[in-house]
PDB file of C-alpha atoms in Angstrom:
ATOM      1  CA  UNK A   1      80.139  84.956  87.284  1.00  0.00           C
ATOM      2  CA  UNK A   2      79.523  87.109  90.301  1.00  0.00           C
ATOM      3  CA  UNK A   3      76.510  89.414  90.369  1.00  0.00           C
ATOM      4  CA  UNK A   4      76.393  92.388  92.667  1.00  0.00           C
ATOM      5  CA  UNK A   5      73.182  93.913  93.936  1.00  0.00           C
ATOM      6  CA  UNK A   6      73.588  97.672  94.407  1.00  0.00           C
ATOM      7  CA  UNK A   7      69.957  98.399  95.204  1.00  0.00           C
ATOM      8  CA  UNK A   8      69.580 100.447  98.378  1.00  0.00           C
ATOM      9  CA  UNK A   9      73.372 100.656  98.654  1.00  0.00           C
ATOM     10  CA  UNK A  10      73.336 104.218  99.986  1.00  0.00           C
ATOM     11  CA  UNK A  11      70.537 103.480 102.457  1.00  0.00           C
ATOM     12  CA  UNK A  12      72.350 100.394 103.789  1.00  0.00           C
ATOM     13  CA  UNK A  13      75.675 102.204 104.079  1.00  0.00           C
ATOM     14  CA  UNK A  14      74.509 105.584 105.331  1.00  0.00           C
ATOM     15  CA  UNK A  15      76.131 105.600 108.743  1.00  0.00           C
ATOM     16  CA  UNK A  16      75.303 108.261 111.272  1.00  0.00           C
ATOM     17  CA  UNK A  17      78.112 110.645 112.199  1.00  0.00           C
ATOM     18  CA  UNK A  18      79.243 110.415 115.798  1.00  0.00           C
ATOM     19  CA  UNK A  19      78.001 113.340 117.887  1.00  0.00           C
ATOM     20  CA  UNK A  20      81.476 114.683 118.669  1.00  0.00           C
ATOM     21  CA  UNK A  21      82.492 114.633 114.996  1.00  0.00           C
ATOM     22  CA  UNK A  22      79.324 116.483 114.028  1.00  0.00           C
ATOM     23  CA  UNK A  23      79.951 119.122 116.706  1.00  0.00           C
ATOM     24  CA  UNK A  24      83.538 119.547 115.500  1.00  0.00           C
ATOM     25  CA  UNK A  25      82.540 119.916 111.830  1.00  0.00           C
ATOM     26  CA  UNK A  26      79.843 122.454 112.750  1.00  0.00           C
ATOM     27  CA  UNK A  27      82.613 124.680 114.136  1.00  0.00           C
ATOM     28  CA  UNK A  28      84.384 124.688 110.749  1.00  0.00           C
ATOM     29  CA  UNK A  29      85.220 128.148 109.338  1.00  0.00           C
ATOM     30  CA  UNK A  30      84.464 127.067 105.750  1.00  0.00           C
ATOM     31  CA  UNK A  31      80.944 128.404 105.022  1.00  0.00           C
ATOM     32  CA  UNK A  32      79.885 125.542 102.727  1.00  0.00           C
ATOM     33  CA  UNK A  33      80.936 122.814 105.162  1.00  0.00           C
ATOM     34  CA  UNK A  34      79.586 124.717 108.162  1.00  0.00           C
ATOM     35  CA  UNK A  35      76.157 125.310 106.605  1.00  0.00           C
ATOM     36  CA  UNK A  36      75.747 121.712 105.377  1.00  0.00           C
ATOM     37  CA  UNK A  37      76.649 120.111 108.673  1.00  0.00           C
ATOM     38  CA  UNK A  38      74.749 122.728 110.656  1.00  0.00           C
ATOM     39  CA  UNK A  39      71.660 121.591 108.716  1.00  0.00           C
ATOM     40  CA  UNK A  40      72.344 117.962 109.629  1.00  0.00           C
ATOM     41  CA  UNK A  41      72.869 118.898 113.286  1.00  0.00           C
ATOM     42  CA  UNK A  42      69.646 120.897 113.432  1.00  0.00           C
ATOM     43  CA  UNK A  43      67.682 118.046 111.799  1.00  0.00           C
ATOM     44  CA  UNK A  44      69.093 115.652 114.338  1.00  0.00           C
ATOM     45  CA  UNK A  45      68.241 118.055 117.184  1.00  0.00           C
ATOM     46  CA  UNK A  46      64.612 118.319 115.967  1.00  0.00           C
ATOM     47  CA  UNK A  47      64.057 114.588 116.380  1.00  0.00           C
ATOM     48  CA  UNK A  48      62.325 113.585 119.609  1.00  0.00           C
ATOM     49  CA  UNK A  49      64.683 112.286 122.276  1.00  0.00           C
ATOM     50  CA  UNK A  50      63.240 108.761 122.233  1.00  0.00           C
ATOM     51  CA  UNK A  51      63.631 108.445 118.459  1.00  0.00           C
ATOM     52  CA  UNK A  52      67.184 109.782 118.564  1.00  0.00           C
ATOM     53  CA  UNK A  53      68.099 107.316 121.266  1.00  0.00           C
ATOM     54  CA  UNK A  54      66.560 104.427 119.334  1.00  0.00           C
ATOM     55  CA  UNK A  55      68.247 105.545 116.118  1.00  0.00           C
ATOM     56  CA  UNK A  56      71.579 105.910 117.877  1.00  0.00           C
ATOM     57  CA  UNK A  57      71.350 102.438 119.355  1.00  0.00           C
ATOM     58  CA  UNK A  58      70.166 100.841 116.121  1.00  0.00           C
ATOM     59  CA  UNK A  59      72.475 102.631 113.705  1.00  0.00           C
ATOM     60  CA  UNK A  60      76.022 102.206 114.900  1.00  0.00           C
ATOM     61  CA  UNK A  61      78.826 104.166 113.290  1.00  0.00           C
ATOM     62  CA  UNK A  62      81.438 102.596 111.060  1.00  0.00           C
ATOM     63  CA  UNK A  63      83.947 102.810 113.926  1.00  0.00           C
ATOM     64  CA  UNK A  64      81.586 101.043 116.311  1.00  0.00           C
ATOM     65  CA  UNK A  65      80.828  98.301 113.791  1.00  0.00           C
ATOM     66  CA  UNK A  66      84.525  97.823 113.084  1.00  0.00           C
ATOM     67  CA  UNK A  67      85.407  97.710 116.776  1.00  0.00           C
ATOM     68  CA  UNK A  68      82.652  95.179 117.475  1.00  0.00           C
ATOM     69  CA  UNK A  69      83.821  92.968 114.596  1.00  0.00           C
ATOM     70  CA  UNK A  70      87.409  93.094 115.889  1.00  0.00           C
ATOM     71  CA  UNK A  71      86.217  92.164 119.402  1.00  0.00           C
ATOM     72  CA  UNK A  72      84.216  89.233 117.962  1.00  0.00           C
ATOM     73  CA  UNK A  73      87.246  88.090 115.960  1.00  0.00           C
ATOM     74  CA  UNK A  74      89.547  88.257 118.985  1.00  0.00           C
ATOM     75  CA  UNK A  75      87.060  86.302 121.125  1.00  0.00           C
ATOM     76  CA  UNK A  76      86.831  83.647 118.414  1.00  0.00           C
ATOM     77  CA  UNK A  77      90.607  83.421 118.051  1.00  0.00           C
ATOM     78  CA  UNK A  78      91.075  83.100 121.807  1.00  0.00           C
ATOM     79  CA  UNK A  79      88.618  80.184 121.978  1.00  0.00           C
ATOM     80  CA  UNK A  80      89.978  78.299 118.974  1.00  0.00           C
ATOM     81  CA  UNK A  81      93.009  76.117 118.483  1.00  0.00           C
ATOM     82  CA  UNK A  82      94.662  77.486 115.389  1.00  0.00           C
ATOM     83  CA  UNK A  83      96.469  75.075 113.148  1.00  0.00           C
ATOM     84  CA  UNK A  84      98.441  76.043 110.098  1.00  0.00           C
ATOM     85  CA  UNK A  85      98.901  73.672 107.184  1.00  0.00           C
ATOM     86  CA  UNK A  86     101.156  74.617 104.306  1.00  0.00           C
ATOM     87  CA  UNK A  87     102.134  72.342 101.447  1.00  0.00           C
ATOM     88  CA  UNK A  88     105.752  72.602 100.397  1.00  0.00           C
ATOM     89  CA  UNK A  89     106.907  71.525  96.937  1.00  0.00           C
ATOM     90  CA  UNK A  90     110.119  69.502  97.290  1.00  0.00           C
ATOM     91  CA  UNK A  91     111.405  70.629  93.878  1.00  0.00           C
ATOM     92  CA  UNK A  92     110.383  72.762  90.895  1.00  0.00           C
ATOM     93  CA  UNK A  93     109.499  69.750  88.718  1.00  0.00           C
ATOM     94  CA  UNK A  94     107.488  67.923  91.414  1.00  0.00           C
ATOM     95  CA  UNK A  95     109.524  64.832  90.703  1.00  0.00           C
ATOM     96  CA  UNK A  96     109.424  62.088  93.355  1.00  0.00           C
ATOM     97  CA  UNK A  97     112.288  61.284  95.754  1.00  0.00           C
ATOM     98  CA  UNK A  98     114.098  64.555  94.977  1.00  0.00           C
ATOM     99  CA  UNK A  99     114.404  67.513  97.300  1.00  0.00           C
ATOM    100  CA  UNK A 100     115.876  70.839  96.265  1.00  0.00           C
ATOM    101  CA  UNK A 101     116.784  72.382  99.602  1.00  0.00           C
ATOM    102  CA  UNK A 102     117.007  75.934  98.242  1.00  0.00           C
ATOM    103  CA  UNK A 103     113.480  75.711  96.790  1.00  0.00           C
ATOM    104  CA  UNK A 104     112.185  74.233 100.043  1.00  0.00           C
ATOM    105  CA  UNK A 105     113.853  76.874 102.221  1.00  0.00           C
ATOM    106  CA  UNK A 106     112.567  79.679  99.976  1.00  0.00           C
ATOM    107  CA  UNK A 107     109.002  78.398 100.432  1.00  0.00           C
ATOM    108  CA  UNK A 108     109.422  78.010 104.191  1.00  0.00           C
ATOM    109  CA  UNK A 109     110.835  81.521 104.408  1.00  0.00           C
ATOM    110  CA  UNK A 110     108.039  83.113 102.397  1.00  0.00           C
ATOM    111  CA  UNK A 111     105.426  81.235 104.454  1.00  0.00           C
ATOM    112  CA  UNK A 112     106.868  82.775 107.623  1.00  0.00           C
ATOM    113  CA  UNK A 113     107.697  79.372 109.070  1.00  0.00           C
ATOM    114  CA  UNK A 114     111.377  80.132 109.607  1.00  0.00           C
ATOM    115  CA  UNK A 115     110.453  83.235 111.624  1.00  0.00           C
ATOM    116  CA  UNK A 116     107.920  81.213 113.620  1.00  0.00           C
ATOM    117  CA  UNK A 117     110.563  78.613 114.495  1.00  0.00           C
ATOM    118  CA  UNK A 118     113.020  81.332 115.517  1.00  0.00           C
ATOM    119  CA  UNK A 119     110.391  82.982 117.708  1.00  0.00           C
ATOM    120  CA  UNK A 120     109.567  79.612 119.304  1.00  0.00           C
ATOM    121  CA  UNK A 121     113.267  79.089 120.036  1.00  0.00           C
ATOM    122  CA  UNK A 122     113.435  82.511 121.694  1.00  0.00           C
ATOM    123  CA  UNK A 123     110.341  81.759 123.776  1.00  0.00           C
ATOM    124  CA  UNK A 124     111.637  78.354 124.925  1.00  0.00           C
ATOM    125  CA  UNK A 125     115.420  78.840 125.045  1.00  0.00           C
ATOM    126  CA  UNK A 126     115.934  76.128 127.656  1.00  0.00           C
ATOM    127  CA  UNK A 127     114.788  73.240 125.494  1.00  0.00           C
ATOM    128  CA  UNK A 128     116.637  70.063 126.325  1.00  0.00           C
ATOM    129  CA  UNK A 129     118.482  68.019 123.742  1.00  0.00           C
ATOM    130  CA  UNK A 130     117.284  64.496 122.988  1.00  0.00           C
ATOM    131  CA  UNK A 131     120.249  62.976 124.863  1.00  0.00           C
ATOM    132  CA  UNK A 132     119.541  64.980 128.026  1.00  0.00           C
ATOM    133  CA  UNK A 133     115.845  64.111 127.898  1.00  0.00           C
ATOM    134  CA  UNK A 134     116.701  60.427 127.475  1.00  0.00           C
ATOM    135  CA  UNK A 135     119.116  60.399 130.409  1.00  0.00           C
ATOM    136  CA  UNK A 136     116.679  62.274 132.633  1.00  0.00           C
ATOM    137  CA  UNK A 137     113.473  60.401 131.791  1.00  0.00           C
ATOM    138  CA  UNK A 138     114.464  56.878 130.672  1.00  0.00           C
ATOM    139  CA  UNK A 139     113.579  55.586 134.113  1.00  0.00           C
ATOM    140  CA  UNK A 140     109.923  56.181 133.208  1.00  0.00           C
ATOM    141  CA  UNK A 141     109.951  53.771 130.302  1.00  0.00           C
ATOM    142  CA  UNK A 142     108.659  50.216 130.640  1.00  0.00           C
ATOM    143  CA  UNK A 143     111.556  48.934 128.597  1.00  0.00           C
ATOM    144  CA  UNK A 144     114.967  48.060 129.936  1.00  0.00           C
ATOM    145  CA  UNK A 145     117.497  49.295 127.401  1.00  0.00           C
ATOM    146  CA  UNK A 146     121.103  48.356 127.969  1.00  0.00           C
ATOM    147  CA  UNK A 147     124.162  50.193 126.727  1.00  0.00           C
ATOM    148  CA  UNK A 148     124.270  48.175 123.468  1.00  0.00           C
ATOM    149  CA  UNK A 149     120.756  49.473 122.642  1.00  0.00           C
ATOM    150  CA  UNK A 150     119.180  46.047 122.880  1.00  0.00           C
ATOM    151  CA  UNK A 151     115.586  46.323 124.008  1.00  0.00           C
ATOM    152  CA  UNK A 152     114.481  43.862 126.699  1.00  0.00           C
ATOM    153  CA  UNK A 153     111.154  43.649 128.525  1.00  0.00           C
ATOM    154  CA  UNK A 154     111.366  44.226 132.291  1.00  0.00           C
TER     155      UNK A 154
END
């Protein structure tokens, strides 16, 4: 079971309104809204400058917190090497040595893997075929392979 602690919930989640939002709401023509936010603005104005500055620095708005979390996440993602592992069931019955290609393709499609492969192909459209790579780079191998595909040491 999961237990939630709601004590001091309002105090912990009582974010300060940004100054420009407060100024905008104080200009509202609705008397109820105008009077309530005018009270908040006057209470904030009564606070000494040093306290307001400290409060402003310590109590960030929801937008500021969200932006900072997004920046942290992006910095983490940029420094990490992301790997994606997805298990694919070869068939509905999980029976060995049997692959149902439709089931497999459905899973690959819903996992976004097919789109990822297509995007990779668009990014690297000049990929060489295996035959072209072999012809171009076989001189780098330590093995001497003749036309009959017999491998001989050099």
